[in-house]
Tab-separated table of C-alpha atoms and ligand atoms in Angstrom:
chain	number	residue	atom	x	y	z
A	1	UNK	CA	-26.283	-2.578	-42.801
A	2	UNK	CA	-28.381	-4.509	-40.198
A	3	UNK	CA	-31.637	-4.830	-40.760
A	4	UNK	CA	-32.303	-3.847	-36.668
A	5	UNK	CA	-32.405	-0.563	-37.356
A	6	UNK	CA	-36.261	-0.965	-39.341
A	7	UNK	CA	-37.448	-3.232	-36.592
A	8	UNK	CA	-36.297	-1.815	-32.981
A	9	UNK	CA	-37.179	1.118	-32.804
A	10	UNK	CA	-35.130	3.461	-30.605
A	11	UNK	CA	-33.826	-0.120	-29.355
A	12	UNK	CA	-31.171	-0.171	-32.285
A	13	UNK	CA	-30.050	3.570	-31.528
A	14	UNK	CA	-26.622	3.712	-29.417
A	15	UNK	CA	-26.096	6.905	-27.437
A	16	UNK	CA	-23.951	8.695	-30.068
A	17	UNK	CA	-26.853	7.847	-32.426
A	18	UNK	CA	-29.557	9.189	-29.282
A	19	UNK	CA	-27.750	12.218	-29.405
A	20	UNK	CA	-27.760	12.890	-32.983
A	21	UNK	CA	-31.561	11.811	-33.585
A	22	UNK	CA	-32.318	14.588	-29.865
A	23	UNK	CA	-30.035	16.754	-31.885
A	24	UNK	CA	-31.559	16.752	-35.033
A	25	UNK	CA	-34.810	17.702	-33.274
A	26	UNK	CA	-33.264	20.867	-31.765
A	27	UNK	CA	-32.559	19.543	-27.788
A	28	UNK	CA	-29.810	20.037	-25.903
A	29	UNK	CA	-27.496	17.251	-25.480
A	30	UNK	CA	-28.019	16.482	-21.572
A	31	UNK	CA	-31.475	14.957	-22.804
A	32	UNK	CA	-29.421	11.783	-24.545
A	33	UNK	CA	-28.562	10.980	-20.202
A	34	UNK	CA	-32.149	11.487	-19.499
A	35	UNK	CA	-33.605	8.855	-22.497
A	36	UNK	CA	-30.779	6.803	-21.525
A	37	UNK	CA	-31.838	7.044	-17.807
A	38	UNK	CA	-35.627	5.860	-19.117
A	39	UNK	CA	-34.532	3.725	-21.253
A	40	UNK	CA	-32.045	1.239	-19.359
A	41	UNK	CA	-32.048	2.207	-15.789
A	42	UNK	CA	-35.756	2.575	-15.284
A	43	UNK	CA	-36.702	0.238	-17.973
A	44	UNK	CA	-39.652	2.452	-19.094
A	45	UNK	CA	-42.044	1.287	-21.362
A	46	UNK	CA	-43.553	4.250	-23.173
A	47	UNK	CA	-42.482	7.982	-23.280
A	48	UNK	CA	-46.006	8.427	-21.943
A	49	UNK	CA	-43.426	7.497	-18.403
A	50	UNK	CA	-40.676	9.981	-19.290
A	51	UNK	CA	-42.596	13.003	-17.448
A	52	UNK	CA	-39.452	15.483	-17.511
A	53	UNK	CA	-39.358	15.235	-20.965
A	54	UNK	CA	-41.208	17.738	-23.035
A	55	UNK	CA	-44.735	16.703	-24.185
A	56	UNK	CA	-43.924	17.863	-28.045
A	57	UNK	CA	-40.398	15.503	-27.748
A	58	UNK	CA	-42.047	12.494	-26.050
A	59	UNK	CA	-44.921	13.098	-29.269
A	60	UNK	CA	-42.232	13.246	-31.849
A	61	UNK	CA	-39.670	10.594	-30.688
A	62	UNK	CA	-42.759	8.184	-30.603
A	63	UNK	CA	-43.326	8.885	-33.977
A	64	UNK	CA	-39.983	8.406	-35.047
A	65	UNK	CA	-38.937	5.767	-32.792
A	66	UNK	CA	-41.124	3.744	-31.223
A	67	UNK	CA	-40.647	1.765	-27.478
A	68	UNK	CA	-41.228	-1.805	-27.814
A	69	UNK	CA	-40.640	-2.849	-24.638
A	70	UNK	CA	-38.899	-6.040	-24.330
A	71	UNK	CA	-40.974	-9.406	-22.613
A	72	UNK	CA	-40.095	-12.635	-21.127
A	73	UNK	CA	-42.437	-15.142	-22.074
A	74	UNK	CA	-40.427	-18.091	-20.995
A	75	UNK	CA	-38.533	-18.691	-17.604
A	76	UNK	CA	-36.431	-22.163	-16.670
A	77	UNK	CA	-35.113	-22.839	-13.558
A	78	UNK	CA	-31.938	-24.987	-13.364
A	79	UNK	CA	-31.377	-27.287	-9.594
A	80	UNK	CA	-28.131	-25.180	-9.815
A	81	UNK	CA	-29.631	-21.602	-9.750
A	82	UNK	CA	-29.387	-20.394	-13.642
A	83	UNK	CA	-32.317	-18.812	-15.181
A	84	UNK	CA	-33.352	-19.462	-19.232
A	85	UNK	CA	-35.014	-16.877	-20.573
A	86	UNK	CA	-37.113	-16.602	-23.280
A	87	UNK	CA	-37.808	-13.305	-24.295
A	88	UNK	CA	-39.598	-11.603	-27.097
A	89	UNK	CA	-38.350	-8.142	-28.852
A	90	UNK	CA	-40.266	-6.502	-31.494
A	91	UNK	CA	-42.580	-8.239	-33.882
A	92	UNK	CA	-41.611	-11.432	-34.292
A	93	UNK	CA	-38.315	-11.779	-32.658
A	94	UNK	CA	-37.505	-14.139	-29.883
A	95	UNK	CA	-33.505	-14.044	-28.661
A	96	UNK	CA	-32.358	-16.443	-25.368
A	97	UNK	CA	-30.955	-15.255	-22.181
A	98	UNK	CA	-29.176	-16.624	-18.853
A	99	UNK	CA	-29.095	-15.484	-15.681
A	100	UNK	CA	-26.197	-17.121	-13.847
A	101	UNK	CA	-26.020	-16.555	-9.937
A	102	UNK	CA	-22.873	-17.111	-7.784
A	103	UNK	CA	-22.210	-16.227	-4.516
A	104	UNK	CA	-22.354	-12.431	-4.691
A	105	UNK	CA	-22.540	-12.162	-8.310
A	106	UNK	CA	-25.193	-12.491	-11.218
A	107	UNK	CA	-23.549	-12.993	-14.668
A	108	UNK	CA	-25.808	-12.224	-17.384
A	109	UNK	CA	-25.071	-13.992	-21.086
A	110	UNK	CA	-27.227	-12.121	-23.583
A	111	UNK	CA	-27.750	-12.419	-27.237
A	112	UNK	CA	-26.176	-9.995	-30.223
A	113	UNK	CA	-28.285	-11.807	-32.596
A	114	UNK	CA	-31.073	-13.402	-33.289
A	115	UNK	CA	-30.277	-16.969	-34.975
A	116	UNK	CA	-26.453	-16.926	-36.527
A	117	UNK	CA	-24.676	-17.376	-39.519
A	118	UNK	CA	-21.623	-18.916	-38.489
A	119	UNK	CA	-22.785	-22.501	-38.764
A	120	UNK	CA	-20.384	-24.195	-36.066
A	121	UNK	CA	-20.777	-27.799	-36.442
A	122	UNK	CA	-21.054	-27.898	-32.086
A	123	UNK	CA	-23.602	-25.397	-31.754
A	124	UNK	CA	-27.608	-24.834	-31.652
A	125	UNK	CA	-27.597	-21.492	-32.594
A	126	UNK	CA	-25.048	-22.204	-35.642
A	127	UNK	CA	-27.288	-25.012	-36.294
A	128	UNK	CA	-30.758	-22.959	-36.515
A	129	UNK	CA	-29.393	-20.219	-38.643
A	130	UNK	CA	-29.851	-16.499	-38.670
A	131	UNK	CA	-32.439	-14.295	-38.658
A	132	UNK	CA	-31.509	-10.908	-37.316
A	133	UNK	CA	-29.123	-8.625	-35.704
A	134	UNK	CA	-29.859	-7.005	-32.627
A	135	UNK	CA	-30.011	-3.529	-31.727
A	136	UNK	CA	-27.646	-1.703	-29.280
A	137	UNK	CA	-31.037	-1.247	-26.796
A	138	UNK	CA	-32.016	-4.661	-27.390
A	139	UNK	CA	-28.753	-6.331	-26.012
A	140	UNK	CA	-28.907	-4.079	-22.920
A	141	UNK	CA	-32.821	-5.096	-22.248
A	142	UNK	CA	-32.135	-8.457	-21.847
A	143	UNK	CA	-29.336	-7.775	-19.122
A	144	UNK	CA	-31.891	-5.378	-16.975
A	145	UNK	CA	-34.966	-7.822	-17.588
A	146	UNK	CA	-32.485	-10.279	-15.746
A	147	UNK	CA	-31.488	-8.020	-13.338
A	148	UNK	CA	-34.860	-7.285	-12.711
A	149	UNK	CA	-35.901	-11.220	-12.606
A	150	UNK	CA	-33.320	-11.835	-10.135
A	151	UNK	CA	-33.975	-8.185	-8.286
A	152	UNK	CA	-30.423	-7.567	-7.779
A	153	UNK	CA	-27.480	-5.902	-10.077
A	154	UNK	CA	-25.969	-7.756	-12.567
A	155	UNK	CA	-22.279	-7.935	-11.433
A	156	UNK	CA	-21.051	-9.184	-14.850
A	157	UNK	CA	-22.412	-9.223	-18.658
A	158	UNK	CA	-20.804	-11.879	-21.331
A	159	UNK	CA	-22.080	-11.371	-24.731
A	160	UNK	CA	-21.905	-15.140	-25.726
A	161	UNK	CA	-25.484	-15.955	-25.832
A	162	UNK	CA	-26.619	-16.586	-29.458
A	163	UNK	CA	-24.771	-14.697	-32.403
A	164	UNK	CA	-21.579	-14.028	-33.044
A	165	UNK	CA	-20.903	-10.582	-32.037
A	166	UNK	CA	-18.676	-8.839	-34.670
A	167	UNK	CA	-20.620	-9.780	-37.339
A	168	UNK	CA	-22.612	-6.757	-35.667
A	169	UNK	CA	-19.943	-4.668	-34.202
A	170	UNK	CA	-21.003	-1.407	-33.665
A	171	UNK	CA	-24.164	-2.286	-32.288
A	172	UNK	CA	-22.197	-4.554	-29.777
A	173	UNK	CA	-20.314	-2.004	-29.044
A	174	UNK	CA	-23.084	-0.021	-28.549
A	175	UNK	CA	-24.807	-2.311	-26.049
A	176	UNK	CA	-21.389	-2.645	-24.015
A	177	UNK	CA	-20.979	1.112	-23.180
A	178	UNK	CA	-24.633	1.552	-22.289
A	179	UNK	CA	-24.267	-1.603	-20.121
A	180	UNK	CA	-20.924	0.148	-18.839
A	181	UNK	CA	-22.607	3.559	-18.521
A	182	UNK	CA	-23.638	4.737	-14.727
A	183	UNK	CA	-27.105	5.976	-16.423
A	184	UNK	CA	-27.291	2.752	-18.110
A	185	UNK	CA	-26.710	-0.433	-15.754
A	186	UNK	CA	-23.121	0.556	-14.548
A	187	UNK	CA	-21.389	-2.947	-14.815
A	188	UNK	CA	-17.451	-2.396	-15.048
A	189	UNK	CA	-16.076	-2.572	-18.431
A	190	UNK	CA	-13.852	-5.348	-16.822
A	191	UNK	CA	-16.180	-7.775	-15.523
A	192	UNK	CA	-18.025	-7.040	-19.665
A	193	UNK	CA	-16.661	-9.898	-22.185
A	194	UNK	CA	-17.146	-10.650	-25.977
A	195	UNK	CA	-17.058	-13.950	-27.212
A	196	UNK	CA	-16.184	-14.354	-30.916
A	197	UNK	CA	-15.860	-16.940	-33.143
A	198	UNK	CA	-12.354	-15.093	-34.244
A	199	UNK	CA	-13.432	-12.707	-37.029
A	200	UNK	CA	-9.974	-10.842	-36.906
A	201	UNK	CA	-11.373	-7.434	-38.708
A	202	UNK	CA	-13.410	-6.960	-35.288
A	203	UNK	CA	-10.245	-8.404	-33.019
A	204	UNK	CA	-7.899	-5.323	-34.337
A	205	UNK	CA	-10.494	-2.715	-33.789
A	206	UNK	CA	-11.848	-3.694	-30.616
A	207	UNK	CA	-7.871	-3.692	-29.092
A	208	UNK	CA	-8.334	0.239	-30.507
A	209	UNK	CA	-11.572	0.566	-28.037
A	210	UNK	CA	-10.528	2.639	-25.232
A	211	UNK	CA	-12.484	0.649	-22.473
A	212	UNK	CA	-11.128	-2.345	-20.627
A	213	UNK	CA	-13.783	-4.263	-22.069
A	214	UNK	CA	-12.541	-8.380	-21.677
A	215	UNK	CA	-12.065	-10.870	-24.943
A	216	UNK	CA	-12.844	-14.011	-25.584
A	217	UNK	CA	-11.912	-15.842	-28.878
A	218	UNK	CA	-13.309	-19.398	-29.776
A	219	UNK	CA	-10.670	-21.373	-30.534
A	220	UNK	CA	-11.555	-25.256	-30.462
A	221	UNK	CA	-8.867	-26.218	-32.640
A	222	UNK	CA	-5.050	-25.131	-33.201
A	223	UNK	CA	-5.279	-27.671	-36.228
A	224	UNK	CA	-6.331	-25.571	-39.394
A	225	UNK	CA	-8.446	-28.609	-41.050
A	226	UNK	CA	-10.345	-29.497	-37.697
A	227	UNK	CA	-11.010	-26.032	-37.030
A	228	UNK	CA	-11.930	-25.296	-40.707
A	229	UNK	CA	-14.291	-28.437	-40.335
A	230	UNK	CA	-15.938	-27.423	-36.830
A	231	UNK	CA	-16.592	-23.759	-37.695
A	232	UNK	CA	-17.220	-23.450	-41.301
A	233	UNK	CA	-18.607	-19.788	-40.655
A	234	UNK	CA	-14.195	-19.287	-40.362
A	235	UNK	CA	-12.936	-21.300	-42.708
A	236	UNK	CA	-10.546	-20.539	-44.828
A	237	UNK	CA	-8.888	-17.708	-42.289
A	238	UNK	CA	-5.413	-19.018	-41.464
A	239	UNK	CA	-4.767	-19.644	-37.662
A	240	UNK	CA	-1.414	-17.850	-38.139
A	241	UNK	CA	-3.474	-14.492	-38.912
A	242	UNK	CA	-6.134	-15.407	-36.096
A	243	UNK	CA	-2.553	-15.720	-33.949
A	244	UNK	CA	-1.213	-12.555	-35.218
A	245	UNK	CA	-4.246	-10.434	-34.078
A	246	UNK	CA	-4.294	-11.940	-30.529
A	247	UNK	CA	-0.788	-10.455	-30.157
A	248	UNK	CA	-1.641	-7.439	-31.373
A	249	UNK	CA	-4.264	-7.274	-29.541
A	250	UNK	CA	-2.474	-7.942	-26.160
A	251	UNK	CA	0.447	-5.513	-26.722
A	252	UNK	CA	-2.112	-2.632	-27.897
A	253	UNK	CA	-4.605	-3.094	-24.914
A	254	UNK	CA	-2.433	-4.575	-21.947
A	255	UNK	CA	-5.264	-7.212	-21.950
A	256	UNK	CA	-5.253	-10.648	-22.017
A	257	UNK	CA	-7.927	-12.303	-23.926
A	258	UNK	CA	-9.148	-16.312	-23.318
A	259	UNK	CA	-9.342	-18.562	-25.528
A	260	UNK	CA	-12.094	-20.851	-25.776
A	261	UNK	CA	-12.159	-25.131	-26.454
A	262	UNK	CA	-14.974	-27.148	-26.624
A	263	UNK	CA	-13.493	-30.458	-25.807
A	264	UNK	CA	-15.007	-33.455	-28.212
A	265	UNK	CA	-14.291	-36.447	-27.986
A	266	UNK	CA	-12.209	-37.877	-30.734
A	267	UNK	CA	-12.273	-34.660	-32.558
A	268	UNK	CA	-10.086	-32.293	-30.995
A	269	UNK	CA	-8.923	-34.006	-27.945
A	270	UNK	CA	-6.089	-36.277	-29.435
A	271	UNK	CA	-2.246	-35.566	-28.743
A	272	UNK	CA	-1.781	-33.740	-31.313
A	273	UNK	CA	-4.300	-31.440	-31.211
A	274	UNK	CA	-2.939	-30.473	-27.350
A	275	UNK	CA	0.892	-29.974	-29.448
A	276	UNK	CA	-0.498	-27.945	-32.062
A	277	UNK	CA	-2.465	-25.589	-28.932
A	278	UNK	CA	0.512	-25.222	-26.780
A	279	UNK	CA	2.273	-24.197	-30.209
A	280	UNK	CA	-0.409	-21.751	-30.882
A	281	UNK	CA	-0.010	-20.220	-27.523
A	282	UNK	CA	3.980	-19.983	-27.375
A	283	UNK	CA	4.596	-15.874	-27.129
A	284	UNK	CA	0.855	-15.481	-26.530
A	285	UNK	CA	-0.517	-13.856	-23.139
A	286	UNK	CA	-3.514	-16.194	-23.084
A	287	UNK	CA	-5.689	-18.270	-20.680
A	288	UNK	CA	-7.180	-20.885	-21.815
A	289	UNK	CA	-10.635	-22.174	-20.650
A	290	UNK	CA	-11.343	-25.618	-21.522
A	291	UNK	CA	-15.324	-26.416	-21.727
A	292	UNK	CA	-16.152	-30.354	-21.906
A	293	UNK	CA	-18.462	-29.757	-24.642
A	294	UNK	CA	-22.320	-29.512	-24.419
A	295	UNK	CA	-24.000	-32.024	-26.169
A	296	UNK	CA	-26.902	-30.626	-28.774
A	297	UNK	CA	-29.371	-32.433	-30.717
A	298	UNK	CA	-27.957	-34.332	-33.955
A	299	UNK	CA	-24.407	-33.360	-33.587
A	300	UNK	CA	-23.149	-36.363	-33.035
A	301	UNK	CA	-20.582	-34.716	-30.946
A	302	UNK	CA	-19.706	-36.125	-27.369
A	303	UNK	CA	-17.952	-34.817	-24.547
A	304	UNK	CA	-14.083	-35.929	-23.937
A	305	UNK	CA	-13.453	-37.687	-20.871
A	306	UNK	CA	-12.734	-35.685	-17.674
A	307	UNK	CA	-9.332	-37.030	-17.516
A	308	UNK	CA	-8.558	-35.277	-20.511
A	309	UNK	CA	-8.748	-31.789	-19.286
A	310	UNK	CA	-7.148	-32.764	-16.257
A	311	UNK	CA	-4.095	-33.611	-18.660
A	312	UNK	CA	-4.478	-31.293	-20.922
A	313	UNK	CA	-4.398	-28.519	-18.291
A	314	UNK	CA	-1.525	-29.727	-16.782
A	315	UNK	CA	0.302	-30.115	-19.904
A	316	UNK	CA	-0.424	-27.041	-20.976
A	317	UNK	CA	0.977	-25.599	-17.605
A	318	UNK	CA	4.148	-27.193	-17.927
A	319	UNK	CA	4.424	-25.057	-20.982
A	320	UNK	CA	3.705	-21.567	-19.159
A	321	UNK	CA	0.115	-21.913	-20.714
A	322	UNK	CA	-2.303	-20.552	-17.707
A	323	UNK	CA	-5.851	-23.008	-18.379
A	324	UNK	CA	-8.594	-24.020	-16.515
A	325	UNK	CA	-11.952	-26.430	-16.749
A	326	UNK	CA	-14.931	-24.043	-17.290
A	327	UNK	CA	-17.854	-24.894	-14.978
A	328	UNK	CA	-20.706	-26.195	-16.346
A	329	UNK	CA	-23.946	-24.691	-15.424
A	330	UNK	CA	-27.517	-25.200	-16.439
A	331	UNK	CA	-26.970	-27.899	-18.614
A	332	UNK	CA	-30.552	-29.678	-17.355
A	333	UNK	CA	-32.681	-26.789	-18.817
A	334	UNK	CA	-30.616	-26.248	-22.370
A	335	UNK	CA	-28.514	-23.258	-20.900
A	336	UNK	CA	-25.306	-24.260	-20.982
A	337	UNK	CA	-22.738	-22.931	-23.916
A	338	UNK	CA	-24.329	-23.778	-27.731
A	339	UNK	CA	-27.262	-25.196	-26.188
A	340	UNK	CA	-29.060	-21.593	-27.205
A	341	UNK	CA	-31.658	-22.396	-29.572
A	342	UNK	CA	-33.249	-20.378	-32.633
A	343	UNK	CA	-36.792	-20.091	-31.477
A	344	UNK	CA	-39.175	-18.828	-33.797
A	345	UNK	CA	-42.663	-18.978	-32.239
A	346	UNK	CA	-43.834	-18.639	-28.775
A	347	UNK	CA	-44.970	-21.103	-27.009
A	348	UNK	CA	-47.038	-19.542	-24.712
B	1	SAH	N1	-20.515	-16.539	-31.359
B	1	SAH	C1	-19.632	-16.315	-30.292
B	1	SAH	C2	-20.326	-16.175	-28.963
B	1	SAH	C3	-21.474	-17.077	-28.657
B	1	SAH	S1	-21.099	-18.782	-28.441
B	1	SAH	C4	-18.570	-17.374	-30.243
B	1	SAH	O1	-18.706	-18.367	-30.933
B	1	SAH	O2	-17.595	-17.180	-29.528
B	1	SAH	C5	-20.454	-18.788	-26.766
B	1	SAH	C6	-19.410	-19.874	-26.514
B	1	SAH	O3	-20.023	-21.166	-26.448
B	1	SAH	C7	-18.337	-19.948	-27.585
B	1	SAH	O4	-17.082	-20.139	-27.024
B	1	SAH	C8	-18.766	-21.205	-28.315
B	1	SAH	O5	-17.720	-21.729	-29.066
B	1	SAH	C9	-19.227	-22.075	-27.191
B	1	SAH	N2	-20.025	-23.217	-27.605
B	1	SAH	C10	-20.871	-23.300	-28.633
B	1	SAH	N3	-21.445	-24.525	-28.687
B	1	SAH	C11	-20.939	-25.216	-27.641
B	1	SAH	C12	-21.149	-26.540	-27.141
B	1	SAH	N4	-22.005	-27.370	-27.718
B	1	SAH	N5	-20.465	-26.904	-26.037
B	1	SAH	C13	-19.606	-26.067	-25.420
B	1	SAH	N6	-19.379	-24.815	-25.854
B	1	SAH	C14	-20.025	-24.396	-26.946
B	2	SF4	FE1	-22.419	-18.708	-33.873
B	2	SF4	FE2	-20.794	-18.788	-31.741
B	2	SF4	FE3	-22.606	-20.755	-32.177
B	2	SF4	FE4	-20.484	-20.537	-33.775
B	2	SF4	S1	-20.471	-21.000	-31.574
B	2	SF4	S2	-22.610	-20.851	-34.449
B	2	SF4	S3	-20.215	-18.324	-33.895
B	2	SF4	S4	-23.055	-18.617	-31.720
């Protein structure tokens, strides 16, 4: 059980649970649209705003379940456009946030937890360790403080800021259908991807979900020590299982998920860690996305030349494996993948 549910309020309700707690208190069912509509899409701050609700309701749920509205007390600016966010949720809790323009687009990637167990070797967050899951509400606040930074919609919402997110799968889940929902902030359930470390548990049931939600799987190594050695959070799960559930996956949603590689130099860039990822991918429907790997304080790690992904992408092609480089973007303010960082005190 996550511990969200003491500390956010009506933030770590999802609408099922909104319509149980209006239910409980005797109200018809159209009221769960309405506090959604406050909530997300208007962004309100106190029932004291939510004038077409009762009095005696707005009294009661802010007894019950209290609005802490979300605040962003930090703001970078990248020379390429993305936005860093800082941004403080109830009490104590501070989560990161990016706001990544393109031409005619603004990608959001927001947090599912605060801090994260998973420990990968690579990563800042993995590095700081975990404090808390998030709430359903409090993944969706981030996205509309960013739309609301940037004043325009978000076009697309990738939940591969810090956390992994099926360690807290139904709040996730939560988050991605009010963040799919036309009373929430309406972004199709296409252009909405989770990024997960691979827990396969939370692979098979989200190929059950019946949105088009997209999937991302961090792979970074097809070799089974390497991998075992980079994300420790995963060790231990074979790769063959990891490989079974991406098929399954594919043939039960029509989908096809990515998979994710952080290239490092000397660690899983060598020839025969590109043999043992085309094997991995033979039978798979897969695209790979290749990311020259971010560098983060006392890793030791260091990005692989460029030439290898140029190679590695076009061996991969000659084996019917679809790949590409993934752009980097905001690198110069601590953006970029794994450069999300467990902060624990504001600074300002
Ligand atoms: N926990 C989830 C989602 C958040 S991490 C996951 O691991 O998938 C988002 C992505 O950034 C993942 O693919 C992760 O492997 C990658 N990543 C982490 N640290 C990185 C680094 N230093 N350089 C490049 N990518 C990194
Ligand atoms: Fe957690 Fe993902 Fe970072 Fe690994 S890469 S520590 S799973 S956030």
């Amino acid at each position: 059980m996550s511990a969200s549910v003491d500390v956010a309020g009506i933030k770590a309700l999802d609408r099922e649970q909104l319509a149980d707690a209006l239910d409980v208190l005797g109200e018809p069912r159209y009221r769960t649209e309405q506090l959604v509509r406050w909530l997300y899409l208007r962004g309100a701050t106190s029932y004291d705003e939510m004038t077409d609700l009762p009095a005696g309701l707005r009294d009661e749920l802010a007894g019950r379940f209290p609005v802490y509205p979300p605040e962003i007390v930090e703001r970078r600016h990248s020379k390429d456009g993305t936005r860093k966010y800082l941004i403080a949720l109830s009490g104590p809790t501070l989560v990161e946030t990016v706001g990544l323009p393109t031409s005619g687009r603004l990608t959001v990637c927001f947090s599912t937890q605060a801090g994260c167990a998973m420990g990968c070797a690579f990563c800042a967050t993995g590095q700081g360790g975990f404090v808390r899951d998030l709430g359903p509400g409090e993944m969706v606040d981030q996205v509309r403080l960013v739309a609301e930074d940037f004043g325009t919609r978000v076009t697309n919402a990738v939940a591969m800021g810090q956390g992994e997110p099926f360690a807290n799968y139904d709040a996730t889940l939560g988050a991605l259908r009010l963040l799919n929902s036309p009373n929430g902030l309406g972004i199709g359930a296409r252009h909405i991807t989770v990024s997960t470390c691979g827990l396969v548990p939370g692979i098979r049931r989200f190929a059950e979900e019946p949105e088009q939600f997209t999937l991302a799987v961090s792979l970074h190594s097809a070799v089974q020590e390497t991998r075992d050695r980079l994300m420790p959070g995963v060790a231990g799960m074979p790769l063959e299982t990891l490989r079974e559930a991406l098929i399954a996956y594919a043939n039960r949603s029509g989908r096809r998920p990515s998979l994710e590689y952080a290239l490092i130099d000397r660690v899983n860039d060598s020839s025969a860690e590109l043999n043992a990822l085309i094997e991995f991918c033979r039978g798979l429907l897969v695209h790979v996305n290749l990311i020259p790997v971010n560098t983060v304080d006392s890793s030791g790690f260091a990005r692989s030349d460029d030439e290898v992904a140029a190679r590695w992408i076009r061996e991969l092609g000659e084996h019917g494996v679809e790949a590409s480089v993934r752009s980097e973007r905001g690198a110069d303010i601590d953006a970029a993948c794994g450069q999300l960082k467990q902060r624990t005190q504001r600074t300002t």
